[in-house]
């Protein structure tokens, strides 16, 4: 795929640059967790500072109505740990405060605007964003749009396709690194195993539907594993009730279509929590009033035996609530098995990367992507709207 990069721009001194990054981060007990996205995007920011651009950063955190939907104030502090100049946070996006700060910014200075998803239009899927407030206000203001968030390039939104269609758009260094890696993934060697967990079941169900014919096994964890059991008619008790309360069960009719395939590997047992203690429980013992936080021992052993014999592994989403003491077994053990195996390994997603760093270090994985859903869509062969924008600017400049 063709795209323009920072190397295609000769002089950034004094140029007003709009930088779209993806620092959507895990939050634990109300605290934004430091993570690889922050560290990696800081590299692009530092390059822009060194090149004396005037940098305005835009980004999002969480989804409206969910517990991780919050301000970007803390993100600016975390980013500033890695940048050569402090990043100033401006708690506004389209108002006078934002405009005044943008006008007054000096060469080599950086500001971060407030969470884009505070804007209603950023949360709406539209066929065209040319008349969105964000595009109308920013399109003639900025000299260049640096799109660095590969992990958000699957979202058709005002801050991705809207701005990208209206301002010259190039890839930032994070985007460039991801795309260069992905270009190498043309020929996937079999056996190919996908290890899928996490808490965004929609995304992984899409992937399974599109790739079931080209994978050998799908090892399920997290909400996906529980949904697969529910699709087979198993009542998990408290966990089933939780899943229904979140509306995650919407995908069950779709899961029913593939769950009986021999390729879909589901748990035999789980670990539930009682008085802060881990209790192993076979699937046959459900329903239970206790909540599931991890896969059980026998399931983990089975998954490890499959991982040993594979040539390519793609892992997305932690397999358990690894952040809770005593419930990290599946996430930790499976990652260790992936690290030990000779297979080519690809891992993506904010929480997944966090667990990689915690248990094995990212040097043990062949390709760690900062993206979760975007990588999923890419792997499923979908055209990502953000990447189409980059390609169209490369075509216009006849790269
Ligand atoms: C991510 O964390 O995968 C991206 O920031 C996209 O987030 P979203 O799935 O809430 O759009």
Short mmCIF file of C-alpha atoms and ligand atoms in Angstrom, two decimals:
data_model
loop_
_atom_site.label_atom_id
_atom_site.label_comp_id
_atom_site.label_asym_id
_atom_site.label_seq_id
_atom_site.Cartn_x
_atom_site.Cartn_y
_atom_site.Cartn_z
CA UNK A 1 0.00 0.00 0.00
CA UNK A 2 1.26 3.49 -0.92
CA UNK A 3 1.34 6.34 1.61
CA UNK A 4 3.16 9.61 2.25
CA UNK A 5 5.30 9.93 5.39
CA UNK A 6 7.15 12.65 7.27
CA UNK A 7 10.06 12.00 4.90
CA UNK A 8 7.98 13.43 2.05
CA UNK A 9 7.66 16.82 3.74
CA UNK A 10 10.71 19.02 3.31
CA UNK A 11 10.23 21.77 5.88
CA UNK A 12 7.96 21.78 8.89
CA UNK A 13 9.45 24.83 10.58
CA UNK A 14 6.55 27.06 11.69
CA UNK A 15 3.93 24.87 9.97
CA UNK A 16 0.68 24.25 11.83
CA UNK A 17 0.33 20.48 12.02
CA UNK A 18 -2.72 18.56 13.18
CA UNK A 19 -1.68 15.22 14.62
CA UNK A 20 -4.28 12.46 15.15
CA UNK A 21 -2.95 9.85 17.52
CA UNK A 22 -4.61 6.95 19.32
CA UNK A 23 -3.89 7.02 23.03
CA UNK A 24 -7.11 5.26 23.99
CA UNK A 25 -5.79 3.60 27.14
CA UNK A 26 -6.70 1.03 29.75
CA UNK A 27 -8.07 2.54 32.97
CA UNK A 28 -7.65 0.83 36.31
CA UNK A 29 -9.45 2.13 39.41
CA UNK A 30 -10.09 5.40 37.63
CA UNK A 31 -6.42 5.84 36.67
CA UNK A 32 -5.17 5.98 33.08
CA UNK A 33 -2.53 3.30 32.72
CA UNK A 34 0.73 4.15 31.05
CA UNK A 35 1.08 2.05 27.90
CA UNK A 36 2.89 1.44 24.63
CA UNK A 37 0.60 3.71 22.62
CA UNK A 38 1.71 6.66 24.73
CA UNK A 39 5.39 5.78 24.41
CA UNK A 40 5.26 5.13 20.67
CA UNK A 41 3.27 8.25 19.72
CA UNK A 42 5.72 10.33 21.75
CA UNK A 43 8.32 9.46 19.09
CA UNK A 44 6.28 11.09 16.32
CA UNK A 45 5.63 14.11 18.56
CA UNK A 46 9.34 14.47 19.33
CA UNK A 47 10.20 14.44 15.64
CA UNK A 48 7.65 17.20 14.99
CA UNK A 49 9.05 19.23 17.90
CA UNK A 50 12.60 18.83 16.59
CA UNK A 51 11.43 19.91 13.15
CA UNK A 52 9.92 23.01 14.80
CA UNK A 53 6.34 22.39 13.75
CA UNK A 54 3.45 23.90 15.70
CA UNK A 55 1.69 20.77 16.86
CA UNK A 56 -1.97 20.32 17.79
CA UNK A 57 -2.82 16.81 18.91
CA UNK A 58 -6.27 15.27 18.74
CA UNK A 59 -7.28 11.92 20.19
CA UNK A 60 -10.08 10.04 21.93
CA UNK A 61 -10.58 8.03 25.09
CA UNK A 62 -13.27 5.40 25.62
CA UNK A 63 -16.78 5.22 24.30
CA UNK A 64 -19.68 7.38 25.40
CA UNK A 65 -21.61 5.69 28.21
CA UNK A 66 -18.76 3.38 29.20
CA UNK A 67 -16.56 3.63 32.28
CA UNK A 68 -13.40 4.44 30.29
CA UNK A 69 -14.97 7.55 28.71
CA UNK A 70 -13.04 10.42 30.22
CA UNK A 71 -10.93 13.55 29.70
CA UNK A 72 -7.47 13.50 28.11
CA UNK A 73 -5.94 15.67 30.86
CA UNK A 74 -4.00 12.76 32.40
CA UNK A 75 -2.86 11.55 28.97
CA UNK A 76 -1.03 14.85 28.41
CA UNK A 77 0.95 14.24 31.61
CA UNK A 78 1.79 10.68 30.61
CA UNK A 79 2.81 11.74 27.09
CA UNK A 80 4.97 14.52 28.54
CA UNK A 81 7.06 11.88 30.36
CA UNK A 82 8.40 10.87 26.96
CA UNK A 83 8.41 14.10 24.97
CA UNK A 84 11.27 16.57 24.83
CA UNK A 85 8.84 19.41 25.55
CA UNK A 86 5.86 19.36 27.91
CA UNK A 87 2.53 18.85 26.21
CA UNK A 88 -0.02 21.42 27.30
CA UNK A 89 -3.59 20.19 27.72
CA UNK A 90 -6.45 22.42 26.50
CA UNK A 91 -9.87 21.36 27.80
CA UNK A 92 -11.71 22.35 24.65
CA UNK A 93 -11.96 21.20 21.02
CA UNK A 94 -14.00 23.62 18.95
CA UNK A 95 -14.59 26.60 21.26
CA UNK A 96 -12.76 29.91 21.64
CA UNK A 97 -10.35 28.44 24.15
CA UNK A 98 -9.14 25.86 21.63
CA UNK A 99 -8.95 28.45 18.84
CA UNK A 100 -6.96 30.96 20.93
CA UNK A 101 -4.51 28.26 21.96
CA UNK A 102 -4.09 27.09 18.39
CA UNK A 103 -3.48 30.67 17.12
CA UNK A 104 -0.94 31.36 19.87
CA UNK A 105 1.07 28.19 19.54
CA UNK A 106 4.75 28.71 18.71
CA UNK A 107 7.19 26.62 16.66
CA UNK A 108 8.22 23.48 18.54
CA UNK A 109 5.28 23.73 20.95
CA UNK A 110 2.59 21.08 21.40
CA UNK A 111 -0.95 21.17 22.72
CA UNK A 112 -3.41 18.33 23.24
CA UNK A 113 -7.10 19.09 22.80
CA UNK A 114 -9.91 17.43 24.78
CA UNK A 115 -11.38 13.97 24.09
CA UNK A 116 -12.80 14.06 20.54
CA UNK A 117 -15.64 11.76 21.53
CA UNK A 118 -17.09 14.59 23.64
CA UNK A 119 -18.27 15.83 20.21
CA UNK A 120 -21.53 14.14 19.20
CA UNK A 121 -20.50 14.05 15.54
CA UNK A 122 -17.37 12.01 16.35
CA UNK A 123 -19.58 9.21 17.62
CA UNK A 124 -21.81 9.09 14.56
CA UNK A 125 -21.17 7.03 11.46
CA UNK A 126 -21.92 9.31 8.47
CA UNK A 127 -21.36 8.94 4.75
CA UNK A 128 -19.67 12.33 4.58
CA UNK A 129 -18.16 14.57 7.26
CA UNK A 130 -17.46 17.63 5.10
CA UNK A 131 -20.03 19.64 7.02
CA UNK A 132 -19.07 18.44 10.47
CA UNK A 133 -17.99 21.19 12.88
CA UNK A 134 -14.56 19.66 13.29
CA UNK A 135 -13.87 19.63 9.56
CA UNK A 136 -15.35 23.09 8.94
CA UNK A 137 -13.23 24.62 11.69
CA UNK A 138 -9.96 22.79 11.04
CA UNK A 139 -9.73 22.32 7.27
CA UNK A 140 -8.38 25.78 6.42
CA UNK A 141 -6.47 26.22 9.65
CA UNK A 142 -3.86 23.50 9.31
CA UNK A 143 -1.05 23.03 6.80
CA UNK A 144 -0.87 19.29 7.25
CA UNK A 145 -2.73 16.39 8.83
CA UNK A 146 -0.44 13.72 10.27
CA UNK A 147 -2.48 10.59 10.79
CA UNK A 148 -0.61 8.37 13.23
CA UNK A 149 -3.39 6.23 14.68
CA UNK A 150 -3.35 2.96 12.75
CA UNK A 151 -5.39 1.56 15.63
CA UNK A 152 -8.27 3.91 14.82
CA UNK A 153 -8.02 3.67 11.04
CA UNK A 154 -10.98 1.25 10.91
CA UNK A 155 -13.27 4.00 12.18
CA UNK A 156 -15.10 6.16 9.72
CA UNK A 157 -15.33 9.38 11.77
CA UNK A 158 -14.93 13.16 11.57
CA UNK A 159 -11.39 12.97 12.98
CA UNK A 160 -10.27 10.24 10.58
CA UNK A 161 -11.99 10.35 7.21
CA UNK A 162 -13.52 13.83 7.67
CA UNK A 163 -10.21 15.57 8.29
CA UNK A 164 -8.31 13.22 5.98
CA UNK A 165 -10.53 14.08 3.05
CA UNK A 166 -10.03 17.80 3.57
CA UNK A 167 -6.40 18.34 4.64
CA UNK A 168 -3.27 16.89 3.00
CA UNK A 169 -2.70 13.70 4.97
CA UNK A 170 0.51 11.81 5.62
CA UNK A 171 1.35 8.89 7.91
CA UNK A 172 3.10 9.52 11.23
CA UNK A 173 5.88 7.21 12.40
CA UNK A 174 3.61 4.85 14.34
CA UNK A 175 1.37 4.40 11.31
CA UNK A 176 4.40 3.90 9.07
CA UNK A 177 5.85 1.20 11.32
CA UNK A 178 2.55 -0.69 11.48
CA UNK A 179 2.03 -0.56 7.72
CA UNK A 180 5.57 -1.69 6.98
CA UNK A 181 5.04 -4.72 9.23
CA UNK A 182 1.68 -5.53 7.71
CA UNK A 183 3.12 -5.45 4.21
CA UNK A 184 5.32 -8.37 5.27
CA UNK A 185 2.32 -10.51 6.22
CA UNK A 186 1.33 -11.44 2.72
CA UNK A 187 1.85 -15.20 3.05
CA UNK A 188 0.61 -16.71 6.27
CA UNK A 189 2.06 -20.19 7.01
CA UNK A 190 -0.28 -22.99 8.20
CA UNK A 191 -1.17 -24.27 10.73
CA UNK A 192 -2.56 -20.88 11.66
CA UNK A 193 -4.07 -20.41 15.11
CA UNK A 194 -6.02 -17.41 16.32
CA UNK A 195 -6.22 -16.80 20.05
CA UNK A 196 -9.12 -14.46 20.68
CA UNK A 197 -10.36 -12.94 23.92
CA UNK A 198 -10.93 -9.48 25.36
CA UNK A 199 -14.18 -7.63 25.88
CA UNK A 200 -15.14 -6.46 22.36
CA UNK A 201 -16.97 -9.56 21.09
CA UNK A 202 -18.38 -7.86 17.98
CA UNK A 203 -14.92 -7.34 16.55
CA UNK A 204 -13.72 -10.89 17.08
CA UNK A 205 -16.94 -12.41 15.78
CA UNK A 206 -16.49 -10.44 12.53
CA UNK A 207 -12.99 -11.83 12.21
CA UNK A 208 -14.01 -15.43 12.82
CA UNK A 209 -16.82 -15.16 10.25
CA UNK A 210 -14.46 -13.92 7.58
CA UNK A 211 -11.47 -16.14 8.38
CA UNK A 212 -12.94 -19.46 9.48
CA UNK A 213 -11.88 -21.04 6.18
CA UNK A 214 -8.29 -19.87 6.35
CA UNK A 215 -7.46 -20.67 10.01
CA UNK A 216 -6.87 -24.06 11.59
CA UNK A 217 -7.98 -23.31 15.14
CA UNK A 218 -9.56 -20.47 17.09
CA UNK A 219 -8.74 -20.69 20.81
CA UNK A 220 -11.40 -18.73 22.67
CA UNK A 221 -11.05 -16.77 25.91
CA UNK A 222 -12.63 -13.76 27.63
CA UNK A 223 -16.21 -12.86 26.76
CA UNK A 224 -15.96 -14.73 23.43
CA UNK A 225 -15.44 -18.08 25.18
CA UNK A 226 -18.41 -17.44 27.45
CA UNK A 227 -20.58 -16.40 24.51
CA UNK A 228 -19.61 -19.59 22.64
CA UNK A 229 -20.83 -21.67 25.58
CA UNK A 230 -24.03 -19.65 25.81
CA UNK A 231 -24.54 -20.20 22.07
CA UNK A 232 -24.34 -23.95 22.80
CA UNK A 233 -27.08 -23.56 25.38
CA UNK A 234 -24.93 -23.46 28.55
CA UNK A 235 -26.21 -21.18 31.32
CA UNK A 236 -23.24 -19.65 33.17
CA UNK A 237 -25.42 -18.03 35.83
CA UNK A 238 -24.07 -14.69 37.08
CA UNK A 239 -21.76 -14.34 34.08
CA UNK A 240 -24.56 -14.97 31.59
CA UNK A 241 -26.64 -12.32 33.36
CA UNK A 242 -23.74 -9.85 33.18
CA UNK A 243 -23.24 -10.56 29.47
CA UNK A 244 -26.94 -9.99 28.79
CA UNK A 245 -26.94 -6.75 30.85
CA UNK A 246 -24.18 -5.38 28.60
CA UNK A 247 -25.96 -6.45 25.41
CA UNK A 248 -22.99 -8.64 24.42
CA UNK A 249 -25.41 -11.51 23.76
CA UNK A 250 -26.56 -9.79 20.53
CA UNK A 251 -23.89 -11.75 18.68
CA UNK A 252 -25.07 -15.18 19.87
CA UNK A 253 -27.15 -15.90 16.72
CA UNK A 254 -24.03 -15.25 14.63
CA UNK A 255 -21.83 -17.37 16.91
CA UNK A 256 -24.32 -20.27 16.62
CA UNK A 257 -23.43 -20.51 12.93
CA UNK A 258 -19.77 -21.40 13.57
CA UNK A 259 -19.54 -22.60 17.17
CA UNK A 260 -19.93 -26.29 16.29
CA UNK A 261 -17.01 -26.22 13.87
CA UNK A 262 -14.06 -28.38 14.98
CA UNK A 263 -11.88 -25.33 14.54
CA UNK A 264 -13.52 -23.43 17.39
CA UNK A 265 -11.95 -24.49 20.67
CA UNK A 266 -13.94 -23.61 23.78
CA UNK A 267 -13.15 -24.02 27.49
CA UNK A 268 -13.77 -27.18 29.55
CA UNK A 269 -13.37 -25.27 32.78
CA UNK A 270 -13.11 -21.80 34.31
CA UNK A 271 -11.87 -20.09 37.46
CA UNK A 272 -14.49 -18.17 39.44
CA UNK A 273 -14.03 -15.74 42.29
CA UNK A 274 -15.24 -16.28 45.86
CA UNK A 275 -14.08 -14.03 48.72
CA UNK A 276 -11.11 -12.88 46.64
CA UNK A 277 -10.08 -16.50 46.05
CA UNK A 278 -9.77 -18.51 42.85
CA UNK A 279 -11.94 -21.60 42.55
CA UNK A 280 -11.60 -23.96 39.56
CA UNK A 281 -14.93 -25.11 38.16
CA UNK A 282 -15.76 -27.47 35.28
CA UNK A 283 -18.27 -26.18 32.72
CA UNK A 284 -20.71 -28.94 33.78
CA UNK A 285 -21.00 -27.37 37.26
CA UNK A 286 -22.56 -24.16 35.91
CA UNK A 287 -24.83 -22.14 36.35
CA UNK A 288 -23.10 -20.44 39.25
CA UNK A 289 -23.69 -17.30 41.29
CA UNK A 290 -19.95 -16.69 41.12
CA UNK A 291 -18.37 -14.63 38.37
CA UNK A 292 -15.88 -16.12 35.91
CA UNK A 293 -12.53 -14.32 35.86
CA UNK A 294 -10.19 -16.81 34.20
CA UNK A 295 -9.96 -20.02 32.18
CA UNK A 296 -9.44 -23.21 34.13
CA UNK A 297 -6.31 -25.39 34.31
CA UNK A 298 -7.45 -28.11 31.89
CA UNK A 299 -8.45 -25.57 29.27
CA UNK A 300 -5.11 -23.80 29.54
CA UNK A 301 -3.27 -27.13 29.09
CA UNK A 302 -5.33 -27.95 26.02
CA UNK A 303 -4.64 -24.53 24.45
CA UNK A 304 -0.91 -24.89 25.12
CA UNK A 305 -0.84 -28.28 23.39
CA UNK A 306 -2.30 -26.70 20.25
CA UNK A 307 0.05 -23.69 20.32
CA UNK A 308 3.16 -25.95 20.32
CA UNK A 309 2.31 -27.37 16.89
CA UNK A 310 1.45 -24.23 14.99
CA UNK A 311 3.34 -22.04 12.50
CA UNK A 312 1.47 -18.74 12.75
CA UNK A 313 -0.28 -17.26 15.76
CA UNK A 314 -2.45 -14.19 15.92
CA UNK A 315 -3.51 -13.15 19.43
CA UNK A 316 -6.02 -10.45 20.27
CA UNK A 317 -7.46 -9.70 23.69
CA UNK A 318 -6.44 -11.03 27.09
CA UNK A 319 -7.92 -14.44 27.95
CA UNK A 320 -8.71 -13.56 31.55
CA UNK A 321 -9.02 -10.69 34.05
CA UNK A 322 -5.23 -10.68 34.40
CA UNK A 323 -5.25 -7.40 36.30
CA UNK A 324 -6.99 -9.12 39.24
CA UNK A 325 -4.67 -11.06 41.54
CA UNK A 326 -4.96 -14.82 41.07
CA UNK A 327 -6.80 -14.58 37.75
CA UNK A 328 -3.92 -14.05 35.36
CA UNK A 329 -3.25 -17.76 34.70
CA UNK A 330 -4.70 -18.07 31.19
CA UNK A 331 -3.32 -14.76 29.91
CA UNK A 332 0.12 -15.40 31.41
CA UNK A 333 0.43 -19.12 30.58
CA UNK A 334 -0.76 -18.75 27.02
CA UNK A 335 1.54 -15.81 26.36
CA UNK A 336 4.46 -17.82 27.72
CA UNK A 337 3.51 -20.68 25.39
CA UNK A 338 3.37 -18.26 22.44
CA UNK A 339 6.79 -16.87 23.39
CA UNK A 340 8.26 -20.40 23.55
CA UNK A 341 6.74 -21.63 20.29
CA UNK A 342 8.60 -21.38 17.00
CA UNK A 343 5.56 -19.92 15.27
CA UNK A 344 5.51 -16.45 13.73
CA UNK A 345 3.48 -14.45 16.26
CA UNK A 346 1.38 -11.35 15.79
CA UNK A 347 -0.23 -9.65 18.75
CA UNK A 348 -2.49 -6.61 18.79
CA UNK A 349 -4.69 -4.55 21.09
CA UNK A 350 -4.05 -2.16 23.99
CA UNK A 351 -4.79 -4.61 26.81
CA UNK A 352 -3.08 -7.47 24.99
CA UNK A 353 0.10 -5.44 24.61
CA UNK A 354 -0.05 -4.48 28.23
CA UNK A 355 -0.18 -8.15 29.17
CA UNK A 356 2.65 -8.98 26.73
CA UNK A 357 4.85 -6.40 28.44
CA UNK A 358 3.88 -7.64 31.85
CA UNK A 359 4.51 -11.36 31.29
CA UNK A 360 6.97 -11.92 28.44
CA UNK A 361 8.21 -8.60 27.05
CA UNK A 362 7.47 -7.59 23.48
CA UNK A 363 10.80 -8.89 22.10
CA UNK A 364 9.39 -12.43 22.31
CA UNK A 365 6.66 -11.60 19.79
CA UNK A 366 7.51 -11.17 16.10
CA UNK A 367 5.11 -8.31 15.50
CA UNK A 368 3.36 -6.37 18.23
CA UNK A 369 0.74 -4.01 16.86
CA UNK A 370 -0.70 -1.14 18.87
CA UNK A 371 -4.03 -1.84 17.22
CA UNK A 372 -6.87 -4.04 18.35
CA UNK A 373 -10.00 -3.69 16.21
CA UNK A 374 -8.15 -2.09 13.29
CA UNK A 375 -5.73 -5.00 13.08
CA UNK A 376 -8.66 -7.40 13.31
CA UNK A 377 -10.36 -5.72 10.38
CA UNK A 378 -7.13 -5.61 8.41
CA UNK A 379 -6.53 -9.33 9.06
CA UNK A 380 -10.11 -10.02 7.99
CA UNK A 381 -9.28 -8.44 4.63
CA UNK A 382 -11.43 -5.36 5.08
CA UNK A 383 -10.58 -1.98 3.54
CA UNK A 384 -9.87 0.42 6.41
CA UNK A 385 -11.26 3.94 5.81
CA UNK A 386 -8.21 5.68 7.36
CA UNK A 387 -5.80 3.74 5.16
CA UNK A 388 -7.82 4.50 2.05
CA UNK A 389 -7.35 8.21 2.85
CA UNK A 390 -3.57 7.79 3.11
CA UNK A 391 -3.49 5.90 -0.17
CA UNK A 392 -5.59 8.50 -1.96
CA UNK A 393 -3.17 11.30 -0.95
CA UNK A 394 -0.21 9.20 -2.11
CA UNK A 395 -1.99 8.75 -5.47
CA UNK A 396 -2.72 12.47 -5.76
CA UNK A 397 0.98 13.21 -5.26
CA UNK A 398 1.80 10.39 -7.67
CA UNK A 399 4.09 8.50 -5.27
C1 LIG B 1 -8.88 1.02 20.06
O1 LIG B 1 -8.56 1.17 21.24
O2 LIG B 1 -8.91 -0.09 19.50
C2 LIG B 1 -9.15 2.23 19.23
O3 LIG B 1 -8.86 3.38 19.94
C3 LIG B 1 -10.55 2.26 18.74
O4 LIG B 1 -11.44 2.34 19.81
P1 LIG B 1 -12.99 2.03 19.57
O5 LIG B 1 -13.08 0.56 19.35
O6 LIG B 1 -13.67 2.50 20.83
O7 LIG B 1 -13.41 2.82 18.36
#
